[in-house]
mmCIF file of C-alpha atoms in Angstrom:
data_model
loop_
_atom_site.group_PDB
_atom_site.id
_atom_site.type_symbol
_atom_site.label_atom_id
_atom_site.label_comp_id
_atom_site.label_asym_id
_atom_site.label_seq_id
_atom_site.Cartn_x
_atom_site.Cartn_y
_atom_site.Cartn_z
ATOM 1 C CA MET M 1 -0.004 0.036 0.033
ATOM 2 C CA PRO M 2 1.343 3.470 -0.805
ATOM 3 C CA ALA M 3 2.691 5.624 2.032
ATOM 4 C CA VAL M 4 -0.267 8.296 1.447
ATOM 5 C CA ILE M 5 -3.631 7.385 0.232
ATOM 6 C CA LEU M 6 -6.837 9.076 -0.499
ATOM 7 C CA THR M 7 -8.227 8.586 3.054
ATOM 8 C CA ASP M 8 -5.107 10.410 4.534
ATOM 9 C CA ILE M 9 -5.741 13.295 2.294
ATOM 10 C CA ARG M 10 -9.370 13.658 3.259
ATOM 11 C CA THR M 11 -8.340 13.387 6.872
ATOM 12 C CA ALA M 12 -5.856 16.087 6.348
ATOM 13 C CA ARG M 13 -8.514 18.370 4.887
ATOM 14 C CA GLU M 14 -10.564 17.956 8.095
ATOM 15 C CA ARG M 15 -7.537 18.604 10.275
ATOM 16 C CA ILE M 16 -6.458 21.973 8.401
ATOM 17 C CA ALA M 17 -10.162 23.238 8.049
ATOM 18 C CA GLY M 18 -10.077 26.840 9.219
ATOM 19 C CA LYS M 19 -6.305 27.100 9.082
ATOM 20 C CA VAL M 20 -6.113 27.377 5.181
ATOM 21 C CA GLU M 21 -8.162 29.064 2.544
ATOM 22 C CA ARG M 22 -10.196 27.038 0.004
ATOM 23 C CA THR M 23 -8.867 28.917 -3.065
ATOM 24 C CA PRO M 24 -10.925 29.564 -6.138
ATOM 25 C CA THR M 25 -10.522 28.015 -9.626
ATOM 26 C CA VAL M 26 -11.385 30.384 -12.480
ATOM 27 C CA LEU M 27 -11.721 29.912 -16.269
ATOM 28 C CA SER M 28 -8.990 31.595 -18.200
ATOM 29 C CA HIS M 29 -10.581 33.144 -21.409
ATOM 30 C CA SER M 30 -7.379 34.011 -22.916
ATOM 31 C CA LEU M 31 -5.801 30.643 -22.716
ATOM 32 C CA SER M 32 -9.024 28.793 -23.451
ATOM 33 C CA GLU M 33 -9.453 30.664 -26.667
ATOM 34 C CA GLN M 34 -5.783 29.988 -27.503
ATOM 35 C CA PHE M 35 -5.821 26.322 -26.904
ATOM 36 C CA GLY M 36 -9.382 25.425 -27.876
ATOM 37 C CA VAL M 37 -10.225 23.704 -24.636
ATOM 38 C CA PRO M 38 -11.287 25.151 -21.236
ATOM 39 C CA VAL M 39 -8.283 26.116 -19.184
ATOM 40 C CA HIS M 40 -8.930 26.736 -15.603
ATOM 41 C CA LEU M 41 -6.583 28.448 -13.074
ATOM 42 C CA LYS M 42 -6.341 27.309 -9.459
ATOM 43 C CA LEU M 43 -5.524 30.452 -7.659
ATOM 44 C CA GLU M 44 -3.399 28.897 -4.828
ATOM 45 C CA HIS M 45 -1.098 31.864 -4.944
ATOM 46 C CA ARG M 46 -3.784 33.628 -3.066
ATOM 47 C CA GLN M 47 -3.340 31.373 -0.060
ATOM 48 C CA THR M 48 -2.631 32.960 3.275
ATOM 49 C CA THR M 49 1.198 32.724 3.137
ATOM 50 C CA GLY M 50 1.413 33.272 -0.693
ATOM 51 C CA SER M 51 1.845 29.542 -1.633
ATOM 52 C CA PHE M 52 0.402 26.016 -1.388
ATOM 53 C CA LYS M 53 2.910 25.102 1.304
ATOM 54 C CA LEU M 54 0.686 26.292 4.108
ATOM 55 C CA ARG M 55 -1.424 23.088 3.481
ATOM 56 C CA GLY M 56 1.422 20.614 4.261
ATOM 57 C CA ALA M 57 2.823 22.611 7.123
ATOM 58 C CA SER M 58 -0.434 23.068 8.829
ATOM 59 C CA ASN M 59 -1.188 19.501 8.571
ATOM 60 C CA ALA M 60 2.169 18.358 9.850
ATOM 61 C CA VAL M 61 2.192 20.763 12.791
ATOM 62 C CA ALA M 62 -1.330 19.776 13.764
ATOM 63 C CA SER M 63 -0.404 16.025 13.684
ATOM 64 C CA LEU M 64 2.351 16.581 16.280
ATOM 65 C CA ASN M 65 1.819 15.610 19.964
ATOM 66 C CA ALA M 66 2.228 17.985 22.916
ATOM 67 C CA GLU M 67 5.684 16.989 23.600
ATOM 68 C CA GLN M 68 6.767 17.296 20.176
ATOM 69 C CA LYS M 69 5.116 20.894 19.958
ATOM 70 C CA ALA M 70 7.110 21.815 23.110
ATOM 71 C CA ARG M 71 10.477 20.946 21.400
ATOM 72 C CA GLY M 72 9.817 23.076 18.328
ATOM 73 C CA VAL M 73 10.280 22.440 14.585
ATOM 74 C CA VAL M 74 13.041 22.728 11.988
ATOM 75 C CA ALA M 75 13.202 22.397 8.294
ATOM 76 C CA ALA M 76 15.299 23.219 5.324
ATOM 77 C CA SER M 77 13.558 25.279 2.632
ATOM 78 C CA THR M 78 13.805 27.389 -0.545
ATOM 79 C CA GLY M 79 11.529 29.840 1.064
ATOM 80 C CA ASN M 80 7.856 29.048 0.692
ATOM 81 C CA HIS M 81 7.799 25.982 3.031
ATOM 82 C CA GLY M 82 9.788 28.083 5.654
ATOM 83 C CA ARG M 83 7.145 30.702 5.538
ATOM 84 C CA ALA M 84 4.310 28.292 5.804
ATOM 85 C CA LEU M 85 5.878 26.329 8.679
ATOM 86 C CA ALA M 86 6.852 29.693 10.400
ATOM 87 C CA HIS M 87 3.189 30.724 9.998
ATOM 88 C CA ALA M 88 1.848 27.417 11.344
ATOM 89 C CA ALA M 89 4.228 27.154 14.333
ATOM 90 C CA LYS M 90 3.363 30.731 15.355
ATOM 91 C CA LEU M 91 -0.268 29.886 15.430
ATOM 92 C CA GLU M 92 0.708 27.209 17.942
ATOM 93 C CA GLY M 93 3.105 29.312 19.870
ATOM 94 C CA MET M 94 5.985 27.022 18.960
ATOM 95 C CA ARG M 95 9.641 27.568 18.191
ATOM 96 C CA ALA M 96 10.494 27.237 14.500
ATOM 97 C CA VAL M 97 14.017 27.266 12.854
ATOM 98 C CA ILE M 98 14.240 27.519 9.057
ATOM 99 C CA CYS M 99 17.640 26.611 7.233
ATOM 100 C CA MET M 100 18.213 28.017 3.920
ATOM 101 C CA SER M 101 20.831 28.281 1.384
ATOM 102 C CA ARG M 102 22.331 31.693 0.089
ATOM 103 C CA LEU M 103 20.236 31.133 -3.049
ATOM 104 C CA VAL M 104 17.007 31.955 -1.468
ATOM 105 C CA PRO M 105 15.690 35.389 -2.294
ATOM 106 C CA GLY M 106 15.772 38.147 0.358
ATOM 107 C CA ASN M 107 12.121 38.972 0.284
ATOM 108 C CA LYS M 108 11.450 35.194 1.460
ATOM 109 C CA LEU M 109 13.951 35.642 4.219
ATOM 110 C CA ASP M 110 12.388 38.891 5.571
ATOM 111 C CA GLU M 111 8.955 37.220 5.567
ATOM 112 C CA ILE M 112 10.156 34.283 7.529
ATOM 113 C CA ARG M 113 11.665 36.497 10.075
ATOM 114 C CA ARG M 114 8.639 38.649 10.339
ATOM 115 C CA LEU M 115 6.616 35.650 11.386
ATOM 116 C CA GLY M 116 9.008 35.024 14.267
ATOM 117 C CA ALA M 117 10.967 32.078 12.949
ATOM 118 C CA GLU M 118 14.800 31.785 13.420
ATOM 119 C CA VAL M 119 16.680 31.782 10.085
ATOM 120 C CA ARG M 120 19.957 29.989 9.547
ATOM 121 C CA ILE M 121 21.781 30.670 6.258
ATOM 122 C CA VAL M 122 23.972 27.772 5.373
ATOM 123 C CA GLY M 123 25.876 27.021 2.145
ATOM 124 C CA ASP M 124 24.830 27.129 -1.449
ATOM 125 C CA SER M 125 22.320 24.335 -1.757
ATOM 126 C CA GLN M 126 19.344 22.745 0.067
ATOM 127 C CA ASP M 127 21.827 19.848 0.895
ATOM 128 C CA ASP M 128 24.088 22.297 2.700
ATOM 129 C CA ALA M 129 21.003 23.594 4.694
ATOM 130 C CA GLN M 130 19.784 20.141 5.543
ATOM 131 C CA GLN M 131 23.105 19.412 7.242
ATOM 132 C CA GLU M 132 22.345 22.350 9.654
ATOM 133 C CA VAL M 133 18.801 20.777 10.189
ATOM 134 C CA ASP M 134 20.291 17.383 11.039
ATOM 135 C CA ARG M 135 22.716 19.088 13.533
ATOM 136 C CA LEU M 136 19.757 20.974 15.177
ATOM 137 C CA VAL M 137 17.617 17.727 15.521
ATOM 138 C CA ALA M 138 20.570 15.900 17.033
ATOM 139 C CA GLN M 139 21.855 18.537 19.487
ATOM 140 C CA GLU M 140 18.693 20.545 20.278
ATOM 141 C CA GLY M 141 15.951 17.936 19.927
ATOM 142 C CA LEU M 142 13.830 19.949 17.451
ATOM 143 C CA VAL M 143 11.418 17.957 15.308
ATOM 144 C CA MET M 144 12.039 18.005 11.662
ATOM 145 C CA LEU M 145 9.317 18.699 9.348
ATOM 146 C CA PRO M 146 10.913 18.551 5.847
ATOM 147 C CA PRO M 147 9.387 20.342 2.692
ATOM 148 C CA PHE M 148 8.336 17.208 0.786
ATOM 149 C CA ASP M 149 9.333 13.744 1.866
ATOM 150 C CA HIS M 150 6.902 13.304 4.845
ATOM 151 C CA PRO M 151 3.394 11.580 4.818
ATOM 152 C CA ASP M 152 1.668 14.519 6.576
ATOM 153 C CA ILE M 153 3.222 17.136 4.252
ATOM 154 C CA ILE M 154 2.215 15.115 1.309
ATOM 155 C CA ALA M 155 -1.345 14.600 2.560
ATOM 156 C CA GLY M 156 -1.674 18.280 3.290
ATOM 157 C CA GLN M 157 -0.642 19.262 -0.361
ATOM 158 C CA GLY M 158 -2.982 16.638 -1.627
ATOM 159 C CA THR M 159 -5.952 18.719 -0.429
ATOM 160 C CA LEU M 160 -5.304 20.995 -3.360
ATOM 161 C CA GLY M 161 -6.053 17.975 -5.680
ATOM 162 C CA LEU M 162 -9.341 17.243 -3.962
ATOM 163 C CA GLU M 163 -10.320 20.906 -4.373
ATOM 164 C CA MET M 164 -9.388 21.070 -8.066
ATOM 165 C CA ILE M 165 -11.115 18.021 -9.027
ATOM 166 C CA GLU M 166 -14.279 19.205 -7.206
ATOM 167 C CA GLN M 167 -14.162 22.472 -8.922
ATOM 168 C CA VAL M 168 -13.505 21.012 -12.309
ATOM 169 C CA PRO M 169 -14.908 17.547 -12.169
ATOM 170 C CA ASP M 170 -14.531 16.857 -15.882
ATOM 171 C CA ALA M 171 -10.865 17.700 -15.921
ATOM 172 C CA ALA M 172 -8.808 15.839 -18.481
ATOM 173 C CA LEU M 173 -5.438 17.298 -17.297
ATOM 174 C CA VAL M 174 -3.926 18.785 -14.198
ATOM 175 C CA LEU M 175 -0.539 20.538 -14.274
ATOM 176 C CA ALA M 176 1.223 20.835 -11.011
ATOM 177 C CA GLN M 177 4.612 22.039 -10.131
ATOM 178 C CA ILE M 178 7.307 19.445 -9.374
ATOM 179 C CA SER M 179 10.356 19.848 -7.254
ATOM 180 C CA GLY M 180 10.906 17.415 -4.264
ATOM 181 C CA GLY M 181 7.589 15.847 -5.088
ATOM 182 C CA GLY M 182 5.557 16.518 -2.210
ATOM 183 C CA LEU M 183 2.973 18.613 -4.039
ATOM 184 C CA ALA M 184 2.791 16.648 -7.240
ATOM 185 C CA SER M 185 2.501 13.281 -5.542
ATOM 186 C CA GLY M 186 -0.135 14.610 -3.184
ATOM 187 C CA VAL M 187 -2.084 16.087 -5.964
ATOM 188 C CA ALA M 188 -1.781 13.032 -8.087
ATOM 189 C CA THR M 189 -3.014 10.807 -5.216
ATOM 190 C CA ALA M 190 -6.097 12.929 -4.846
ATOM 191 C CA ILE M 191 -6.868 13.415 -8.355
ATOM 192 C CA LYS M 192 -6.330 9.673 -9.476
ATOM 193 C CA GLY M 193 -8.236 8.542 -6.392
ATOM 194 C CA VAL M 194 -11.391 10.256 -7.407
ATOM 195 C CA SER M 195 -10.907 10.654 -11.242
ATOM 196 C CA PRO M 196 -8.538 7.870 -12.366
ATOM 197 C CA ARG M 197 -8.784 8.899 -16.040
ATOM 198 C CA THR M 198 -7.527 12.495 -15.389
ATOM 199 C CA LYS M 199 -3.956 12.888 -16.242
ATOM 200 C CA VAL M 200 -1.537 14.740 -13.885
ATOM 201 C CA VAL M 201 1.609 16.140 -15.409
ATOM 202 C CA GLY M 202 4.512 17.661 -13.344
ATOM 203 C CA VAL M 203 6.123 20.857 -14.536
ATOM 204 C CA SER M 204 9.535 22.314 -13.612
ATOM 205 C CA MET M 205 12.435 24.344 -14.802
ATOM 206 C CA ALA M 206 15.240 22.797 -16.815
ATOM 207 C CA ARG M 207 18.004 24.265 -14.614
ATOM 208 C CA GLY M 208 18.512 21.734 -11.808
ATOM 209 C CA ALA M 209 15.250 19.613 -12.065
ATOM 210 C CA ALA M 210 16.221 17.019 -9.478
ATOM 211 C CA MET M 211 12.951 14.886 -9.677
ATOM 212 C CA LYS M 212 13.105 14.667 -13.420
ATOM 213 C CA ALA M 213 16.750 13.633 -13.420
ATOM 214 C CA SER M 214 15.933 11.048 -10.846
ATOM 215 C CA LEU M 215 12.972 9.574 -12.633
ATOM 216 C CA ASP M 216 15.143 9.472 -15.743
ATOM 217 C CA ALA M 217 17.770 7.543 -13.849
ATOM 218 C CA GLY M 218 15.363 5.259 -12.120
ATOM 219 C CA GLN M 219 16.625 6.276 -8.682
ATOM 220 C CA PRO M 220 17.436 9.343 -6.600
ATOM 221 C CA VAL M 221 20.276 11.187 -7.952
ATOM 222 C CA LEU M 222 22.264 14.413 -6.967
ATOM 223 C CA VAL M 223 21.766 17.325 -9.315
ATOM 224 C CA GLU M 224 23.533 20.660 -9.097
ATOM 225 C CA GLU M 225 21.287 23.277 -7.676
ATOM 226 C CA LEU M 226 21.433 26.319 -10.069
ATOM 227 C CA PRO M 227 20.103 29.767 -9.932
ATOM 228 C CA THR M 228 16.653 29.920 -11.681
ATOM 229 C CA LEU M 229 13.569 32.272 -11.857
ATOM 230 C CA ALA M 230 11.690 29.210 -10.492
ATOM 231 C CA ASP M 231 13.626 29.258 -7.208
ATOM 232 C CA SER M 232 11.009 27.623 -5.237
ATOM 233 C CA LEU M 233 11.523 24.401 -7.288
ATOM 234 C CA GLY M 234 15.290 24.298 -6.591
ATOM 235 C CA GLY M 235 16.936 21.549 -4.358
ATOM 236 C CA GLY M 236 17.419 17.925 -4.385
ATOM 237 C CA ILE M 237 15.145 14.978 -3.627
ATOM 238 C CA GLY M 238 17.479 13.323 -1.168
ATOM 239 C CA LEU M 239 19.408 10.221 -2.051
ATOM 240 C CA ASP M 240 17.464 8.403 0.820
ATOM 241 C CA ASN M 241 14.063 9.658 -0.444
ATOM 242 C CA ARG M 242 11.512 7.455 1.201
ATOM 243 C CA LEU M 243 8.263 8.522 -0.464
ATOM 244 C CA THR M 244 7.963 11.101 -3.206
ATOM 245 C CA PHE M 245 10.301 9.531 -5.789
ATOM 246 C CA ALA M 246 8.136 6.238 -5.816
ATOM 247 C CA MET M 247 4.856 8.159 -5.851
ATOM 248 C CA CYS M 248 5.761 10.474 -8.597
ATOM 249 C CA ARG M 249 7.161 7.509 -10.661
ATOM 250 C CA ASP M 250 4.006 5.569 -10.198
ATOM 251 C CA LEU M 251 1.209 8.374 -10.368
ATOM 252 C CA LEU M 252 2.555 11.063 -12.943
ATOM 253 C CA ASP M 253 1.862 10.777 -16.540
ATOM 254 C CA ASP M 254 4.865 12.904 -17.507
ATOM 255 C CA VAL M 255 7.217 15.669 -16.411
ATOM 256 C CA ILE M 256 7.831 18.706 -18.509
ATOM 257 C CA LEU M 257 10.794 21.013 -18.233
ATOM 258 C CA LEU M 258 10.937 24.793 -19.161
ATOM 259 C CA SER M 259 13.672 27.169 -20.029
ATOM 260 C CA GLU M 260 14.168 30.561 -18.095
ATOM 261 C CA ASP M 261 12.865 32.531 -21.098
ATOM 262 C CA GLU M 262 9.644 30.223 -21.183
ATOM 263 C CA ILE M 263 9.163 30.719 -17.360
ATOM 264 C CA ALA M 264 9.517 34.597 -17.735
ATOM 265 C CA ALA M 265 6.863 34.354 -20.537
ATOM 266 C CA GLY M 266 4.505 32.675 -18.147
ATOM 267 C CA ILE M 267 5.052 35.274 -15.469
ATOM 268 C CA ARG M 268 4.220 38.029 -18.108
ATOM 269 C CA HIS M 269 1.104 36.252 -19.187
ATOM 270 C CA ALA M 270 -0.214 35.864 -15.794
ATOM 271 C CA TYR M 271 0.233 39.538 -15.161
ATOM 272 C CA ALA M 272 -0.834 40.874 -18.502
ATOM 273 C CA GLN M 273 -3.709 38.647 -19.419
ATOM 274 C CA GLU M 274 -4.924 37.188 -16.087
ATOM 275 C CA ARG M 275 -4.138 40.094 -13.869
ATOM 276 C CA GLU M 276 -2.261 37.744 -11.425
ATOM 277 C CA ILE M 277 1.164 38.286 -9.729
ATOM 278 C CA VAL M 278 3.034 35.031 -9.459
ATOM 279 C CA GLU M 279 6.555 33.808 -8.991
ATOM 280 C CA GLY M 280 8.513 31.827 -11.406
ATOM 281 C CA ALA M 281 7.460 28.446 -9.903
ATOM 282 C CA GLY M 282 3.790 29.728 -9.786
ATOM 283 C CA ALA M 283 4.003 30.463 -13.660
ATOM 284 C CA VAL M 284 5.386 27.117 -14.948
ATOM 285 C CA GLY M 285 1.984 25.597 -15.867
ATOM 286 C CA ILE M 286 0.921 28.625 -17.814
ATOM 287 C CA ALA M 287 4.425 28.637 -19.352
ATOM 288 C CA ALA M 288 4.196 25.077 -20.345
ATOM 289 C CA LEU M 289 0.992 25.809 -22.340
ATOM 290 C CA LEU M 290 2.405 29.000 -23.940
ATOM 291 C CA ALA M 291 5.539 26.888 -24.994
ATOM 292 C CA GLY M 292 3.477 24.334 -26.837
ATOM 293 C CA LYS M 293 4.677 21.643 -24.539
ATOM 294 C CA ILE M 294 1.245 20.383 -23.476
ATOM 295 C CA THR M 295 -1.706 18.902 -25.463
ATOM 296 C CA ALA M 296 -5.092 18.066 -24.153
ATOM 297 C CA ASN M 297 -8.438 16.839 -25.388
ATOM 298 C CA GLY M 298 -10.546 18.289 -22.554
ATOM 299 C CA PRO M 299 -10.450 20.667 -19.652
ATOM 300 C CA VAL M 300 -7.168 21.611 -18.241
ATOM 301 C CA VAL M 301 -6.543 22.841 -14.662
ATOM 302 C CA VAL M 302 -3.339 24.874 -14.203
ATOM 303 C CA LEU M 303 -2.032 25.270 -10.631
ATOM 304 C CA LEU M 304 -0.714 28.820 -9.876
ATOM 305 C CA SER M 305 1.279 27.655 -6.762
ATOM 306 C CA GLY M 306 2.737 30.880 -5.313
ATOM 307 C CA ARG M 307 3.151 34.657 -5.573
ATOM 308 C CA ASN M 308 6.177 35.328 -3.420
ATOM 309 C CA ILE M 309 8.387 37.084 -5.938
ATOM 310 C CA ASP M 310 10.553 40.046 -5.307
ATOM 311 C CA MET M 311 8.540 42.898 -6.848
ATOM 312 C CA GLU M 312 11.427 44.622 -8.512
ATOM 313 C CA LEU M 313 12.235 41.352 -10.311
ATOM 314 C CA HIS M 314 8.582 40.976 -11.292
ATOM 315 C CA ARG M 315 8.698 44.515 -12.788
ATOM 316 C CA LYS M 316 11.663 43.761 -14.862
ATOM 317 C CA ILE M 317 10.256 40.576 -16.187
ATOM 318 C CA VAL M 318 6.908 42.217 -17.081
ATOM 319 C CA CYS M 319 8.755 45.024 -18.808
ATOM 320 C CA GLY M 320 10.678 42.523 -20.844
ATOM 321 C CA ASP M 321 14.257 43.201 -19.409
ATOM 322 C CA THR M 322 16.209 40.586 -21.113
ATOM 323 C CA SER M 323 19.317 41.497 -18.944
ATOM 324 C CA ILE M 324 17.903 39.827 -15.938
ATOM 325 C CA ASN M 325 20.261 37.295 -14.307
ATOM 326 C CA ALA M 326 18.089 34.308 -14.008
ATOM 327 C CA GLY M 327 19.908 33.165 -11.001
ATOM 328 C CA ARG M 328 19.233 36.008 -8.692
ATOM 329 C CA ALA M 329 15.434 36.033 -8.282
ATOM 330 C CA GLY M 330 15.329 38.418 -5.292
#
């Protein structure tokens, strides 16, 4: 039996009710006209902390016992999980420590600090940050709640899938961001548990897509973490990955990769045509459609996963500044 099943996701939805928003799904007239099928946008970037990560973090924190809550929590993050965990921990009056690499944009660091969490900047990759997490678990007894490879995190993210298939019951295709795989595996479990014929495709950036490289290799592999506009999708999946690699391998119908120019085009379209501000990771579904890398014979649901972009960077992208260093997204 898989580590996370549909029942776990339904339980998670009950557990986090009132702690997260049920975000709307709207029809994109511009994309629907362009592609000849209804294209719906799941506006999860409007979530309380600006990304889907609040679902998994809230479910994981709510699942802790009193002794674990007293010890506090720690995690490595590219930004959005850290922000979500800081928010969930603050509601419970808990200590939270977020470990991040130097690649994490400054706007995300500032918001995590504002929420009262302790921030540790370590090295140039998620793997470097994870070493500090491991030290804090061993020496200070903090409870590790990782950004993706954890059953409560996956189940929490899977609540998004339940909402999408309820809001668009005849969806033929769902596009979900893929990095470590917590979101993609949770969404796919929910979608296919309710509507087995609906395809679920993961979308990521070409620069340092660890899950795609691992799926191609047939096992978790190390991938260099590179600067990218989709900074939230950076980081490895862990050579000791327990859950998400196998779930993504078994549940996803495909994984699509995008160039930096294609991601920028997705950000611009979201702003100019949909009147939505999204970060690079949040725009990859739209970008995949615009790049002609997706085909569908029925309704499509595109997840807009987050909005936590540095606004000066956003301005430059929207204005078509081609001198942007893709690596310094904030």
